[in-house]
Coordinates of C-alpha atoms in Angstrom, one line a residue:
M1 CA 36.7 123.3 1.6
Q2 CA 34.0 125.4 1.2
L3 CA 30.4 124.8 0.6
G4 CA 29.2 128.4 1.0
L5 CA 26.5 128.9 -1.8
K6 CA 25.9 125.3 -2.0
A7 CA 24.4 125.2 1.3
L8 CA 22.6 128.5 0.7
R9 CA 21.2 127.2 -2.5
V10 CA 19.8 124.0 -0.9
A11 CA 18.4 126.1 1.9
S12 CA 16.8 128.5 -0.4
A13 CA 14.9 125.8 -2.0
A14 CA 13.5 124.5 1.2
K15 CA 9.9 125.5 0.9
G16 CA 7.9 126.2 4.0
A17 CA 10.9 126.5 6.1
A18 CA 11.2 129.4 8.7
W19 CA 14.2 131.0 10.3
G20 CA 15.4 129.3 13.4
S21 CA 15.8 131.1 16.8
S22 CA 19.3 132.6 15.7
V23 CA 21.3 133.3 12.6
P24 CA 24.8 133.9 12.0
T25 CA 26.3 137.3 12.0
A26 CA 29.6 139.0 12.4
K27 CA 29.0 139.0 16.1
G28 CA 28.2 135.6 16.4
L29 CA 24.4 134.5 16.9
V30 CA 21.6 137.2 17.0
K31 CA 17.8 137.1 16.8
P32 CA 16.1 136.0 13.5
L33 CA 16.4 138.2 10.4
A34 CA 13.4 140.5 9.7
W35 CA 12.6 138.6 6.5
N36 CA 11.5 135.0 6.0
R37 CA 10.8 134.6 2.3
A38 CA 11.4 136.0 -1.2
T39 CA 8.7 135.8 -3.9
T40 CA 10.0 134.6 -7.3
G41 CA 8.7 134.1 -10.8
R42 CA 8.6 130.3 -9.8
G43 CA 6.9 130.5 -6.7
V44 CA 7.9 131.2 -3.0
A45 CA 11.1 129.9 -1.4
A46 CA 12.1 130.4 2.2
A47 CA 15.6 130.1 3.1
S48 CA 16.2 128.2 6.4
H49 CA 18.7 128.6 9.0
Q50 CA 18.2 125.1 10.4
S51 CA 18.3 123.8 6.8
V52 CA 22.0 125.7 6.3
C53 CA 23.3 124.0 9.5
S54 CA 22.0 120.5 8.4
V55 CA 23.7 120.9 5.0
R56 CA 26.9 122.5 6.3
P57 CA 27.8 120.8 9.7
E58 CA 30.9 123.0 9.8
L59 CA 29.0 126.0 10.2
S60 CA 29.8 126.2 13.9
R61 CA 33.3 126.7 12.9
H62 CA 32.4 129.6 10.7
L63 CA 30.5 131.2 13.7
A64 CA 33.4 130.7 16.0
S65 CA 36.0 132.4 13.6
A66 CA 33.6 135.3 13.1
Q67 CA 33.3 135.6 17.2
R68 CA 37.2 135.4 17.2
A69 CA 37.6 138.4 14.9
G70 CA 36.9 140.8 17.7
F71 CA 34.4 143.1 16.0
L72 CA 34.6 146.2 18.3
G73 CA 33.3 149.8 17.6
I74 CA 35.1 152.4 15.7
S75 CA 38.3 153.9 17.1
G76 CA 38.7 157.5 17.1
G77 CA 42.4 157.2 16.0
L78 CA 41.7 156.2 12.3
A79 CA 44.3 158.2 10.3
K80 CA 42.8 161.0 7.9
A81 CA 43.3 160.3 4.3
T82 CA 43.5 162.7 1.5
A83 CA 42.5 162.2 -2.1
T84 CA 42.7 163.9 -5.5
R85 CA 40.6 163.6 -8.5
P86 CA 43.0 162.6 -11.3
E87 CA 43.0 164.7 -14.6
A88 CA 43.7 161.5 -16.4
L89 CA 44.2 158.0 -15.2
G90 CA 46.3 156.1 -17.6
G91 CA 45.6 152.5 -18.6
S92 CA 43.9 150.5 -21.3
R93 CA 40.2 150.8 -22.2
V94 CA 39.6 147.3 -20.8
A95 CA 36.8 147.4 -18.1
Y96 CA 36.3 144.7 -15.4
S97 CA 33.3 143.2 -13.8
S98 CA 32.7 141.0 -10.9
S99 CA 29.5 139.5 -12.4
A100 CA 31.3 136.8 -14.8
M101 CA 33.7 135.6 -12.0
A102 CA 30.7 135.5 -9.5
E103 CA 28.6 133.3 -11.8
E104 CA 31.4 131.0 -12.7
D105 CA 32.2 130.3 -9.1
E106 CA 28.7 130.1 -8.2
A107 CA 27.9 127.4 -11.0
E108 CA 31.0 125.4 -9.8
I109 CA 29.9 125.4 -6.0
Y110 CA 26.4 124.4 -7.0
E111 CA 27.6 121.5 -9.1
G112 CA 30.3 120.1 -6.8
E113 CA 30.1 118.7 -3.3
A114 CA 32.6 120.9 -1.9
V115 CA 34.7 123.6 -3.5
E116 CA 37.5 125.6 -2.0
D117 CA 37.5 129.4 -2.5
K118 CA 41.0 130.4 -3.6
R119 CA 40.3 133.8 -4.9
P120 CA 42.6 136.3 -3.1
L121 CA 41.0 138.8 -0.6
V122 CA 41.7 141.5 1.7
F123 CA 39.5 142.1 4.8
V124 CA 39.8 145.6 6.9
H125 CA 38.0 146.0 9.9
N126 CA 37.6 149.5 11.4
G127 CA 40.9 150.7 9.8
A128 CA 43.0 147.4 10.4
R129 CA 43.9 144.3 8.4
A130 CA 41.9 141.6 10.0
P131 CA 41.4 137.8 9.5
F132 CA 38.4 137.4 7.3
P133 CA 35.6 135.6 9.5
Y134 CA 33.6 133.8 6.6
E135 CA 34.2 130.9 4.7
T136 CA 33.5 132.6 1.2
A137 CA 33.5 136.2 -0.1
E138 CA 29.8 135.6 -0.8
D139 CA 29.0 134.9 2.8
F140 CA 30.3 138.5 3.7
L141 CA 26.7 140.0 3.1
L142 CA 24.8 137.0 3.0
M143 CA 25.6 135.7 6.6
G144 CA 27.1 139.1 8.0
K145 CA 25.2 141.4 10.3
R146 CA 22.7 143.5 8.6
G147 CA 23.7 147.0 7.8
A148 CA 24.4 149.6 5.1
Y149 CA 26.6 148.6 2.2
T150 CA 27.8 149.6 -1.3
T151 CA 30.0 148.0 -4.0
A152 CA 32.6 150.0 -5.8
R153 CA 35.3 149.2 -8.4
S154 CA 38.9 150.2 -8.6
V155 CA 40.3 152.1 -11.7
D156 CA 43.8 151.3 -12.6
G157 CA 44.3 149.7 -9.2
R158 CA 44.7 153.1 -7.3
A159 CA 41.4 154.9 -7.7
V160 CA 37.9 154.5 -7.0
F161 CA 35.0 155.1 -9.5
E162 CA 32.5 157.6 -8.1
F163 CA 33.8 157.5 -4.7
E164 CA 32.1 160.6 -3.4
A165 CA 28.8 159.2 -4.6
H166 CA 29.5 155.7 -2.5
V167 CA 30.1 158.1 0.5
E168 CA 26.9 160.0 0.1
R169 CA 24.8 156.7 -0.8
L170 CA 26.2 155.1 2.5
I171 CA 25.3 158.0 4.7
K172 CA 21.6 158.2 3.2
S173 CA 21.3 154.4 3.6
V174 CA 22.5 154.3 7.2
R175 CA 20.2 157.2 8.2
L176 CA 17.2 155.6 6.5
M177 CA 17.8 152.4 8.3
M178 CA 18.6 154.1 11.6
E179 CA 15.4 155.9 11.3
A180 CA 13.5 152.7 10.7
G181 CA 15.2 150.8 13.6
D182 CA 16.7 148.5 11.1
G183 CA 20.2 147.1 11.9
D184 CA 20.2 148.3 15.4
G185 CA 21.2 144.8 16.6
D186 CA 17.5 143.8 17.3
G187 CA 17.0 142.7 13.8
D188 CA 13.2 143.5 14.1
G189 CA 12.9 146.7 12.2
D190 CA 10.4 148.0 14.5
G191 CA 10.7 151.5 13.3
K192 CA 11.2 152.9 16.5
G193 CA 14.5 154.3 15.4
G194 CA 16.3 157.3 17.2
A195 CA 18.5 155.8 19.7
C196 CA 21.2 154.9 17.2
L197 CA 20.9 157.8 15.3
R198 CA 21.4 159.9 18.4
K199 CA 24.4 157.8 19.3
H200 CA 26.2 157.8 16.1
G201 CA 24.7 160.8 14.2
A202 CA 28.0 162.9 14.3
L203 CA 29.7 160.1 12.0
L204 CA 27.0 160.6 9.3
S205 CA 28.3 163.7 7.6
F206 CA 30.4 163.6 4.4
E207 CA 33.3 165.3 6.2
A208 CA 33.3 162.7 9.0
L209 CA 32.7 159.6 7.2
R210 CA 34.7 160.2 4.1
P211 CA 38.3 160.1 5.6
K212 CA 37.4 156.8 7.5
L213 CA 36.0 155.2 4.4
M214 CA 39.1 156.2 2.5
D215 CA 41.5 154.9 5.1
S216 CA 39.5 151.6 5.1
I217 CA 39.8 151.3 1.5
G218 CA 42.9 152.6 1.1
K219 CA 44.7 150.2 3.4
G220 CA 42.7 147.2 1.6
M221 CA 43.7 148.3 -1.9
K222 CA 47.3 148.6 -1.1
Q223 CA 47.5 145.3 0.8
F224 CA 45.8 143.5 -2.2
S225 CA 47.9 145.1 -4.7
E226 CA 51.1 144.2 -2.9
E227 CA 50.0 140.6 -2.3
N228 CA 48.5 139.9 -5.8
S229 CA 50.9 141.9 -8.0
E230 CA 51.5 138.9 -10.4
L231 CA 47.9 137.9 -10.8
A232 CA 46.4 139.5 -14.1
S233 CA 42.7 138.8 -12.7
A234 CA 43.6 141.0 -9.8
R235 CA 44.6 144.1 -11.8
E236 CA 41.2 145.7 -10.9
M237 CA 39.3 145.1 -7.6
K238 CA 35.8 144.8 -6.3
I239 CA 35.4 146.9 -3.2
T240 CA 32.5 146.1 -0.7
L241 CA 31.8 148.4 2.1
L242 CA 29.6 147.4 4.9
L243 CA 28.6 149.5 7.7
T244 CA 27.1 147.9 10.7
W245 CA 25.9 149.3 14.1
D246 CA 23.9 148.8 17.3
R247 CA 23.3 151.1 20.3
E248 CA 27.0 150.9 21.5
S249 CA 29.2 150.6 18.6
F250 CA 29.6 151.7 14.7
D251 CA 31.7 149.1 12.6
I252 CA 33.4 149.9 9.0
S253 CA 34.4 146.7 7.2
T254 CA 35.8 146.4 3.9
L255 CA 36.3 143.5 1.5
I256 CA 38.6 143.5 -1.7
V257 CA 38.5 140.8 -4.1
P258 CA 39.3 140.8 -7.8
L259 CA 36.8 142.4 -10.3
G260 CA 36.8 140.0 -13.0
E261 CA 36.0 140.9 -16.8
R262 CA 32.9 142.4 -17.9
P263 CA 30.5 139.9 -19.5
Q264 CA 30.8 139.4 -23.3
Q265 CA 27.6 139.4 -25.6
P266 CA 25.1 138.1 -25.9
V267 CA 23.9 139.4 -22.5
K268 CA 20.4 138.0 -21.4
V269 CA 18.2 139.2 -18.8
Q270 CA 14.8 137.6 -17.3
V271 CA 12.1 139.8 -16.0
G272 CA 10.8 138.2 -12.7
G273 CA 10.3 139.4 -9.0
K274 CA 8.7 142.5 -7.5
P275 CA 10.2 145.7 -6.7
R276 CA 12.0 146.0 -3.2
K277 CA 10.1 147.9 -0.7
N278 CA 12.9 150.6 0.3
A279 CA 14.9 151.1 -2.8
L280 CA 16.6 154.2 -1.6
A281 CA 18.5 152.3 1.2
K282 CA 21.1 150.0 0.2
D283 CA 20.4 147.5 2.9
S284 CA 22.5 144.4 3.2
E285 CA 19.3 142.4 4.1
W286 CA 18.4 142.9 0.1
T287 CA 21.3 140.4 -0.6
R288 CA 19.4 137.8 1.5
E289 CA 16.1 138.8 0.1
R290 CA 17.1 138.6 -3.7
R291 CA 18.9 135.2 -3.1
A292 CA 16.1 133.1 -4.3
L293 CA 15.6 135.2 -7.6
E294 CA 19.4 134.9 -8.1
L295 CA 19.2 131.0 -7.6
A296 CA 16.1 130.7 -10.0
R297 CA 17.8 132.6 -12.7
P298 CA 18.7 130.5 -15.7
A299 CA 22.3 129.9 -15.9
D300 CA 22.8 131.8 -19.1
C301 CA 21.1 135.0 -17.7
N302 CA 23.2 137.8 -16.5
E303 CA 20.4 139.7 -14.4
V304 CA 17.0 139.6 -13.2
I305 CA 14.7 142.7 -13.9
L306 CA 12.1 143.5 -11.4
S307 CA 8.5 144.5 -12.3
D308 CA 5.2 145.4 -10.9
E309 CA 1.8 143.8 -11.6
S310 CA 1.2 146.2 -14.5
G311 CA 4.3 145.2 -16.2
R312 CA 6.5 148.2 -15.4
L313 CA 10.2 147.3 -15.2
F314 CA 12.1 149.1 -12.3
E315 CA 15.5 147.7 -12.0
G316 CA 17.5 144.7 -11.9
L317 CA 18.6 142.8 -8.7
Q318 CA 22.1 144.4 -8.8
T319 CA 21.7 146.7 -11.7
N320 CA 19.7 149.9 -13.3
F321 CA 17.5 149.0 -16.1
Y322 CA 16.8 151.1 -19.3
A323 CA 14.9 150.7 -22.8
V324 CA 15.3 152.8 -25.8
V325 CA 11.6 153.6 -27.0
D326 CA 11.3 155.8 -30.0
G327 CA 14.7 157.1 -29.7
R328 CA 14.5 158.1 -26.0
V329 CA 16.2 156.5 -23.1
Q330 CA 13.5 155.3 -20.7
T331 CA 14.2 154.4 -17.1
A332 CA 12.5 154.4 -13.8
G333 CA 12.9 157.8 -11.9
E334 CA 11.7 156.5 -8.5
G335 CA 11.2 153.3 -6.7
I336 CA 14.8 152.3 -7.3
L337 CA 18.2 152.6 -6.2
E338 CA 20.0 155.1 -8.2
G339 CA 23.4 153.7 -9.1
T340 CA 26.7 155.4 -9.7
V341 CA 26.8 154.8 -13.4
R342 CA 23.1 155.8 -13.8
K343 CA 24.0 159.1 -12.2
M344 CA 26.9 159.8 -14.5
L345 CA 24.8 158.8 -17.6
L346 CA 21.8 161.2 -16.3
D347 CA 24.2 164.0 -15.5
A348 CA 26.0 163.7 -18.8
C349 CA 22.3 164.1 -20.5
D350 CA 21.4 166.9 -18.2
K351 CA 24.6 168.9 -19.2
G352 CA 24.3 168.2 -22.9
S353 CA 27.6 166.0 -23.1
L354 CA 25.1 163.5 -24.5
E355 CA 22.2 164.6 -27.0
V356 CA 20.0 162.0 -25.7
E357 CA 16.3 162.6 -24.6
L358 CA 15.4 160.9 -21.2
D359 CA 12.0 160.0 -20.1
L360 CA 12.1 158.8 -16.5
Q361 CA 9.2 156.5 -16.5
P362 CA 9.4 152.7 -16.0
P363 CA 9.7 150.9 -19.5
S364 CA 6.4 148.7 -19.8
L365 CA 6.5 145.0 -21.0
H366 CA 3.2 146.0 -22.9
E367 CA 5.0 148.5 -25.0
M368 CA 8.1 146.2 -25.9
D369 CA 7.2 146.2 -29.5
K370 CA 8.4 149.8 -29.5
W371 CA 11.8 149.0 -28.0
Q372 CA 14.8 149.6 -30.2
G373 CA 17.2 148.3 -27.4
A374 CA 17.7 147.9 -23.6
F375 CA 20.6 148.0 -21.3
I376 CA 21.7 147.5 -17.9
S377 CA 24.3 149.6 -15.5
S378 CA 26.1 148.9 -12.5
T379 CA 29.5 149.8 -10.7
S380 CA 30.9 146.3 -11.8
R381 CA 29.3 146.2 -15.3
L382 CA 29.3 149.8 -16.1
L383 CA 27.0 150.1 -19.2
L384 CA 26.0 146.5 -20.7
P385 CA 23.8 146.2 -23.7
V386 CA 21.0 143.6 -23.3
S387 CA 20.7 141.4 -26.3
E388 CA 17.8 139.3 -25.1
I389 CA 15.0 139.7 -22.5
I390 CA 13.0 136.6 -21.3
Y391 CA 9.6 137.3 -19.7
T392 CA 6.2 135.7 -19.3
D393 CA 3.2 136.7 -21.0
A394 CA -0.4 137.1 -19.7
S395 CA -1.0 133.6 -20.5
G396 CA 1.9 132.1 -18.8
Q397 CA 3.9 131.4 -21.7
E398 CA 7.6 132.2 -21.8
Q399 CA 8.6 135.0 -24.5
K400 CA 11.6 136.3 -25.8
K401 CA 12.5 139.8 -27.1
T402 CA 15.8 140.0 -28.9
F403 CA 17.9 142.9 -30.1
A404 CA 20.1 141.9 -33.0
P405 CA 22.0 143.8 -34.3
L406 CA 22.3 145.9 -31.0
D407 CA 20.7 149.2 -31.2
P408 CA 23.4 152.1 -32.3
L409 CA 22.3 154.4 -29.4
V410 CA 22.8 151.8 -26.9
Q411 CA 26.3 151.1 -28.3
K412 CA 27.0 154.8 -28.4
L413 CA 26.1 155.2 -24.8
E414 CA 28.3 152.0 -23.8
S415 CA 31.6 153.7 -25.5
F416 CA 30.4 156.9 -23.7
I417 CA 30.8 155.4 -20.3
L418 CA 33.8 153.0 -21.1
D419 CA 35.5 156.3 -22.2
K420 CA 34.6 158.6 -19.5
Y421 CA 34.5 156.5 -16.4
R422 CA 38.2 157.1 -15.5
E423 CA 37.5 161.0 -15.2
E424 CA 34.9 160.2 -12.6
S425 CA 37.3 158.4 -10.1
T426 CA 39.0 159.6 -7.2
V427 CA 42.7 158.3 -6.4
I428 CA 42.9 156.5 -3.0
V429 CA 46.3 155.0 -3.3
S430 CA 49.2 157.1 -4.2
C431 CA 51.9 155.8 -6.4

């Protein structure tokens, strides 16, 4: 039986608590994480390792299984895989998303005392299938060692959407984190950097890292498909890559789980929380920092949109955010993580494939009366129209902005992405 998110939900609500002397990671116990609280629209919630342990006494088993997994450095013998970009990938126009499945599971875990995570998964560590060292799939990033990560989606069970963009994102994130001294095994982010970059710098090129990631993903996808061929829900896969390191080793971990279906309308989002400090690096620490915001989110809301004190809206916790203002698509041009679907959309606009005017400025809450529509995008959701935005006005009163019917331009952009995303996919597993 699993308590996973149940324990984290309780721990996140423990105000004023501080992290204990050690935290669980993929290598057992290490020094405290660099953060100790996350600001939410409902106050400050601090997650406590001590609280987690008190709620989940079996955590020691969790740590022991992680240590038994034998996380070692990258071996030099990983097979070099090859890939081709498909001219056309067959299959239906149905797209899948991890968000609906994740929300359903989270609600079930929260309400119940103990829930067994029965979702199928495959875990690959440094090029080899390995026992999964955590109790739930959510624990992979929440409790794993700090590192650079990215989440991808399969296409027709054998390709990966924007695979090359994911490789480039990981390289950029690892370099930024290493330069800052983050994820180096000390967990203090002291900004010294240098040592890990000198040790592992040769891996941080597209030519060196791409075949290793292809090998890891390919083995995971093939195993997952073979083991779950009878499950309709497992047709498409959510692929999470996590790169971790210290001064001696550099590890590549891949987790494969079912992707799930995209959320259905109406899709609601809530404004709350401040923009992250280093949005350019996809740091797994962010999955822990955003947890309090996720737990404070209303059950019927799909996403939380981050805003600054002046009311500018930057991005969601897991998505990019856009508003249609006077017929133009407005989205933040900096201070955000540039997602793969966002890249595809902006490239199409730049190349003239879409006759849409872009305004790379953060949409403003104070100009919401001018909005004709809004939408979010992510690897799992693709492009998802927003039907309602919940926010708090200057007087502290909750307000709502609805878009009914949905704006025609937003619907046009959604159809464009659903029709074209297969063309931006790279075959990983051959037939």
